[in-house]
C-alpha atoms as one frame of an Amber mdcrd trajectory, in Angstrom:
protein
   0.000   0.000   0.000   1.231   3.494  -0.759   1.879   5.414   2.464   1.712
   8.887   0.920  -1.740   8.604  -0.594  -3.935  11.668  -0.258  -7.722  11.640
  -0.258  -9.159  12.212  -3.714 -11.163  15.429  -3.426 -13.547  14.245  -6.144
 -15.234  12.200  -3.415 -15.858  15.177  -1.115 -19.483  16.210  -0.744 -18.597
  19.720   0.450 -19.350  19.381   4.178 -16.056  19.378   6.078 -17.062  17.234
   9.039 -18.674  14.615   6.777 -15.755  14.582   4.329 -13.277  14.150   7.184
 -15.256  11.229   8.564 -15.369   9.580   5.135 -11.589   9.853   4.953 -11.337
   8.342   8.427 -13.558   5.396   7.483 -11.351   4.516   4.539  -8.188   4.934
   6.591  -9.626   2.353   9.019 -10.305  -0.018   6.119  -6.756   0.453   4.800
  -5.419  -0.389   8.249  -7.576  -3.525   8.379  -6.274  -4.609   4.968  -2.729
  -4.428   6.337  -3.660  -6.230   9.566  -5.297  -9.057   7.618  -1.935  -9.840
   6.020  -0.197 -10.415   9.384  -0.897 -14.061  10.193   0.368 -13.896  13.788
  -1.823 -11.051  15.028  -4.576 -11.185  12.408  -7.431 -12.634  14.462  -7.174
 -10.394  17.525  -6.155  -7.240  15.643  -8.879  -7.565  13.028 -11.559  -8.415
  15.587 -10.715  -5.243  17.508 -10.311  -3.222  14.310 -13.702  -4.296  12.998
 -15.319  -3.350  16.314 -13.834   0.115  15.903 -14.973   0.273  12.276 -18.546
  -0.522  13.383 -18.372   2.061  16.167 -17.016   4.761  13.883 -19.523   3.929
  11.137 -22.415   4.361  13.597 -20.875   7.613  14.878 -20.508   8.914  11.328
 -24.057   7.954  10.353 -25.423   9.816  13.389 -23.414  12.920  12.454 -24.520
  12.749   8.833 -28.159  12.292   9.843 -27.971  15.330  12.146 -26.646  17.377
   9.246 -29.415  16.189   6.911 -32.064  17.121   9.479 -30.460  20.524  10.033
 -30.816  21.449   6.356 -34.211  19.805   5.913 -32.894  17.335   3.335 -35.888
  15.862   1.499 -34.214  12.470   1.043 -33.516  12.002   4.752 -35.966   9.144
   5.364 -34.625   6.940   2.567 -31.027   7.829   3.404 -31.494   6.825   7.040
 -33.063   3.535   5.959 -29.888   2.768   4.002 -27.775   3.518   7.088 -29.997
   1.354   9.287 -29.851  -1.526   6.809 -26.044  -1.575   6.847 -25.855  -1.355
  10.645 -28.712  -3.695  11.455 -28.521  -6.313   8.716 -25.393  -6.296   6.567
 -22.653  -5.820   9.170 -24.055  -8.365  11.683 -24.238 -11.061   8.989 -20.708
 -10.310   7.808 -19.367 -10.325  11.359 -21.001 -13.694  12.026 -19.289 -15.127
   8.941 -15.961 -13.765  10.181 -16.367 -15.369  13.593 -17.342 -18.710  12.083
 -14.237 -18.647   9.866 -11.955 -17.828  12.795 -11.080 -14.542  11.096  -9.446
 -16.267   8.150  -7.608 -13.917   5.780  -9.989 -14.595   2.888 -13.059 -14.010
   5.081 -11.623 -10.696   6.277 -10.987  -9.543   2.720 -14.526 -10.550   1.792
 -15.834  -8.459   4.708 -13.705  -5.511   3.621 -14.773  -5.884  -0.011 -18.442
  -5.642   0.925 -17.759  -2.622   3.134 -15.663  -0.849   0.507 -18.234  -1.482
  -2.210 -21.096  -0.272  -0.020 -19.280   2.838   1.213 -18.028   3.746  -2.259
 -21.455   3.525  -3.848 -23.142   5.208  -0.891 -20.798   8.207  -0.810 -20.821
   8.720  -4.564 -24.532   8.194  -5.140 -26.301   9.008  -1.878 -24.103  11.401
   0.095 -23.260  13.592  -2.893 -27.000  14.099  -3.407 -27.266  15.695   0.055
 -25.371  18.769  -1.131 -26.672  18.677  -4.690 -23.435  17.499  -6.316 -25.595
  14.996  -8.164 -29.357  14.773  -8.526 -31.091  12.388  -6.172 -32.692   9.524
  -8.078 -35.277   8.689  -5.429 -38.825   9.554  -6.339 -38.119  10.399  -9.973
 -40.353   8.579 -12.440 -39.635   8.151 -16.143 -41.079   5.853 -18.778 -39.102
   2.623 -19.018 -38.095   2.943 -22.650 -34.715   2.129 -24.170 -33.735   5.770
 -24.634 -34.470   6.644 -21.016 -32.624   3.526 -19.853 -29.550   4.571 -21.804
 -29.650   8.079 -20.332 -30.215   6.742 -16.820 -27.254   4.388 -17.098 -25.019
   7.145 -18.448 -25.899   9.359 -15.482 -25.421   6.641 -12.874 -22.188   5.288
 -14.404 -20.717   8.783 -14.473 -21.760   9.329 -10.847 -20.262   6.022  -9.704
 -17.012   5.972 -11.658 -16.428   9.731 -11.918 -15.737   9.414 -15.635 -17.386
  10.944 -18.688 -18.993   7.819 -20.093 -20.215   7.289 -23.623 -22.214   4.570
 -25.325 -20.000   2.343 -27.440 -22.766   0.050 -28.672 -26.535  -0.054 -28.325
 -26.477  -3.710 -29.355 -23.775  -5.413 -27.353 -23.629  -9.102 -28.208 -21.157
 -10.366 -25.627 -17.945  -9.393 -27.375 -14.735  -9.869 -25.399 -13.316  -6.496
 -24.357 -10.515  -7.669 -22.077 -10.145  -9.130 -18.594 -13.525  -8.669 -16.925
 -15.617  -9.280 -13.835 -19.129 -10.539 -14.533 -22.109 -10.090 -12.202 -25.676
 -11.349 -12.516 -28.524 -10.012 -10.398 -31.923 -11.691 -10.248 -35.210  -9.929
  -9.480 -38.893 -10.890  -9.536 -42.253  -9.125  -9.514 -45.462  -9.979  -7.682
 -46.740 -11.273 -11.031 -43.816 -13.764 -11.047 -42.013 -12.073 -13.892 -38.255
 -12.491 -13.675 -35.678  -9.834 -14.450 -32.030 -10.795 -14.907 -29.397  -8.062
 -15.018 -25.893  -8.787 -16.281 -22.998  -6.401 -15.717 -19.524  -6.893 -17.148
 -16.762  -4.665 -15.783 -13.330  -4.382 -17.289 -11.031  -5.266 -14.386  -9.024
  -2.060 -14.550 -12.221  -0.040 -14.039 -12.997  -1.876 -10.787  -9.358  -1.695
  -9.659  -9.292   2.071 -10.198 -12.644   2.710  -8.505 -12.109   0.521  -5.442
  -8.391   1.242  -5.210  -9.044   4.970  -5.502 -11.326   4.913  -2.485  -8.855
   2.844  -0.457  -5.761   4.694  -1.609  -4.250   1.438  -2.831  -3.056   0.066
  -6.144  -5.044  -3.101  -6.801  -3.678  -5.540  -9.347  -5.461  -8.833  -8.757
  -8.989 -10.111  -8.361  -9.590 -11.542  -4.892 -12.570 -11.877  -2.552 -12.334
  -8.209  -1.539 -12.484  -7.018  -5.147 -15.303  -9.452  -5.982 -17.278  -8.356
  -2.931 -16.811  -4.711  -3.852 -17.939  -5.382  -7.434 -21.116  -7.074  -6.200
 -21.945  -4.205  -3.876 -21.241  -1.586  -6.545 -23.560  -3.510  -8.869 -26.350
  -3.452  -6.297 -25.854   0.275  -5.695 -25.851   0.970  -9.417 -29.065  -0.973
  -9.998 -30.825   0.666  -7.044 -30.105   4.028  -8.613 -31.268   2.933 -12.058
 -34.487   1.605 -10.499 -34.981   4.853  -8.595 -34.434   6.829 -11.794 -37.493
   5.107 -13.261 -39.497   5.197 -10.041 -39.604   1.394  -9.931 -37.657   0.628
  -6.756 -40.595  -1.328  -5.333 -41.703  -3.104  -8.503 -38.831  -5.573  -8.737
 -37.757  -7.487  -5.640 -34.100  -8.457  -5.383 -33.503 -12.212  -5.029 -29.780
 -12.911  -5.298 -26.614 -12.078  -7.166 -23.800 -14.153  -8.608 -20.278 -13.733
  -9.886 -20.079 -15.440 -13.281 -17.241 -16.900 -15.285 -16.712 -15.667 -18.822
 -18.130 -18.957 -20.107 -21.316 -18.525 -18.062 -21.686 -14.947 -19.253 -21.227
 -15.918 -22.901 -23.716 -18.768 -22.479 -26.434 -16.210 -21.756 -25.879 -14.700
 -25.185 -25.782 -18.089 -26.866 -29.231 -18.756 -25.396 -30.592 -15.548 -26.935
 -29.639 -11.886 -27.110 -30.996  -9.681 -24.304 -33.542  -7.073 -25.459 -31.534
  -4.400 -23.643 -27.795  -4.695 -24.146 -25.474  -1.689 -23.979 -21.708  -1.217
 -23.946 -20.166   1.879 -22.357 -16.686   3.370 -22.357 -15.992   5.153 -19.072
 -12.532   6.314 -20.076 -11.073   4.061 -17.389 -12.453   0.821 -18.779 -15.472
  -0.680 -20.483 -18.752  -1.670 -18.841 -21.564  -3.723 -20.360 -25.187  -3.750
 -19.180 -27.663  -6.393 -20.291 -31.224  -7.128 -19.156 -33.502 -10.096 -19.768
 -37.157 -10.292 -18.731 -38.763 -13.719 -18.537
């Protein structure tokens, strides 16, 4: 890890106390990454470090919520629900997995990957909306047509990856565009319709995004990177759903990391009706959707 890394000001929301706490959260994660690599002290050090991470996360959320109330932020209720979900559901499950593994190195990196992915997406997409750096997607309703989908994805991709994205293809057919991470997310409706979302990230795009938040140079795919990619995918799709005012229509079921062969098999079985390829400037990203 680089010791002289400075916080990237692109991730500031413009409220000093909140920005400082965001920096602190990621400095804690960086410290935990280093501790996880020390086999002798890993279990005790990481157990104590994760307790502190949970404490500081709760402290930060309380501070951020006070600020939102003080300015009468219209998205406060939804924002607080996201905080409560991480504290009350996600972190307890992850901590249980850690304890059951005996704080194994791979389990710790998985924990950190989920946390990094959640925090990255939350800061970029939710916290920046507090001060108007980006438009909040919650409550906005737009017709679910292909043109609106393309525009929604462009907006969300640019918000997440901080790059000026452009559409490379409106009919992406599964072409190989380098070393990639592949995610599939499954949803269903009350009418038992199924929606399958496929996202393909060029590895260097994920490395830059996650590494930029951690202040680290990432060069390999491990459980932390995979966990971060899954969480970023969930954050991205929540925002796309909110853009169309359909956050309650489709219920999330599960997500999967796919191999290239599994991803290509989906195209062999039939081209998705919505299939777009984007260039973010830092790597390619493909979005595909199938409704069954």
